[in-house]
């Protein structure tokens, strides 16, 4: 009996962990350097490839008409170049300021077509604004490496105090991320992360909590069985199986319209009901079903009932604690980053420009199987929810790879962004793919999902950010 129980317990554990491991892949593919040439592996960071001399180290020249000119100087590393058309300067009011840019070298570029670029160095002169409300200035530039890697758009603020203009700098709004960190509650340190990295695999934290709860309850049941001689382990196993089935069934019933849609699209959609990789479980229904089964199975044996319920209680305590730390303890929520990426349509896109509408940010890669499986679900959701903007940020791949993938998975090219340096992944501190973030219209992160999404689990997440639609 004991060996049979251990075998079944191992089978359940393998099922949970195999499904959860399939939910997410490490952020970098296996053998990351194997698919890159030696030239690609030695590519510099953007700061080293395009070194901008700090503006305060450059002299300001006053013209005869009273204008003050500041020269900006970039040192461009060998094998890299800057785009002429991507140089921009705006004041604090959002107005574009003129730049005196020399002519560059013509280039037929894979990203932007026929362009002018600069090698080795670039010197640009700007006319400094006179009105205090125009400060600070926002400078933007972008470049590429000749091996075919395009860097994200780089930005830097220029303040009047840096240049010692004799004017009082305008007070700037506090950084919402730093402000949030400074006022963070001590409880935020207890917030359970979405995932845990173990070796080369990334596991959802709730799946690991379920595994720990199962083994802890088994240990307690075995201890009580040795003391009382009652078959507690066998009853605990049946109660656990009943709880798992009830937890899944309750979730499917709750989101039945989404599962029915999958079934209507294809008979194979019925398999979605059994596909636990979407993480669809109803914790409370599972705990209740397990307790009822244990009570019923114990019959009139009070000692047996008490011992099994104690074991279930230990497992329930672990699960509920993990659930509370994951869902009820408010973690430090990163805001939309001040990050500008290039879309698959070769257009710079500032992530902050999406504020004002509900937003879903999906981090993905073409080598990631769960990313491919969930992509049609996300694409259909964009059609079904025009009030929500979906963007897909590719992690660590070049433009050619992304464009090839988009030939088989048509997505709006303006909503597919390239992030070869994985800056977005570092901002959200995620180490696995796919990862999806759900922002409301005010730009606040409301929830995130680590791993594959089904129609049901996506609808569950969208409910937190999208306004309820009237019934047809």
Steps between C-alpha positions, in 0.01 A plus 500: 500500500777739591687439173181544302427826678851630431465403133170685463636800691803509270268482197295795625815699572641424156170606342493830683866581442506383139201718425639798688844465345334509159324821596823698484842482340821667623534851365803398295487195273720199578848551361442871454844563355485201269267673256700821482814575316814613675440849364153512654622380840743793520243773427535794735229648716329809365691728741836368375400482134380862494680688777343843548728755662313643803343829388649689795847427369432680172543874460203726426556753222299821479417620148479861387119484510509389865429135439691255715622187322604177666700237314424134566765244418464123452798264474381208287674165550640312198240280331212721612312795354243763601190590298468862395121493487469357851664801665229704674479765770185612682442748778292446812190623314537226241609735221772385258814714506720545190831317474796595282600157369763446229437273204576134555590203284225335293408144600237249388398390848310180583287681761423842350582468130701779332647711780798713596727379778811610687812300585784573746359824639219753471480863605161673519419856605179597676356842578417515870150627589460823695177439690532317836186294438668335200748316722602221531571389142458143379764373256447184295728298272528150356762288328586150382789258483617400154449131585124561482398586856293815550516672839189642671453875486717671763385804698658753732373807679695826486431739789585865529687437825738267318604785271529769768281746308425711801138395498308309761412153386136412500400252769447158357234253595623222726578170338189287560705182522743639758217668692314173516812321618564759771144473633478123460337309782717251690248234397608544138820314583282193566327509161540168321661536156319364198772249421800322645808408299635151578795409283401542135124489569258769614208388717193704601522557873145372566585168332794458736277596794253227396782247483624600846146480639455147362821368654444677831150353534634156402768521770246594766260225393777239515596622847142470625455163333798356686358621829136402447517212255228650278535501114541875483736515204261318267207724598719808469596397147136461395409833660790670320389358166142614567627849587706527182208390283263738674742792476534450124129434445399813692741712296370357172142564612585857598650573158288262299416754222869522413545123494181466297637747245811284460281192460283675242804600296631143484411165661862489618411800716355253751857421600525853642287378788770249594798723421616613845785702352274805507517493881122486536409380849241612754682469833194535723293240314794259516550540874129462570472187284804340663363566850155363412649188341720436806203545734280269294775239447580476870143399583457438870874474572563819694875444535537441126294808417692715744840386374418554131342839560808604696719397206277687256505799731879513490499491121218757486696732729798491263283557193294782650813670634665482159179623334477794741865597451456473123166680465424701813837645596553798274846471340703788363338542159727630226344773290523516124870552430638812333607277215483560126524196274481453125192326364501231231378780275827689567337774709628616843237436769508646850328263743376796704295615200254218577384663820133587489379158387500148640820328391624140478878457464617156389870404511574218256752337267460287188698209654263477800232225450249641756535842334401349165207311648350805668561743213173421313310548826652846550447595136132403516458687829629818332224465240237428764611784730576810290481707820818326621835546326720191477871536430745215447862574601741248352790414730855458375445430129595703193257664261541237226398218737196691623386590149531138388282393792238764419457343157340197670330691783351822365500768768472880466859595422462829686422301817796261475808660656864391476705477817830329409663606830204375709461836671129438564575167667752667730253773588236249608767273652367197321710198418248287311290515187223558428426773752197725466426824687159664533479879544188707554428827323682700770824314431485290819604134487200301621616143447752284319505146369812286484452222244257399228157659474183329380182682399368446852808611693539803271136597554557470875792744479324742264221534751739695725571773241226503235162663565213255510321479168120500490339164433386454137 
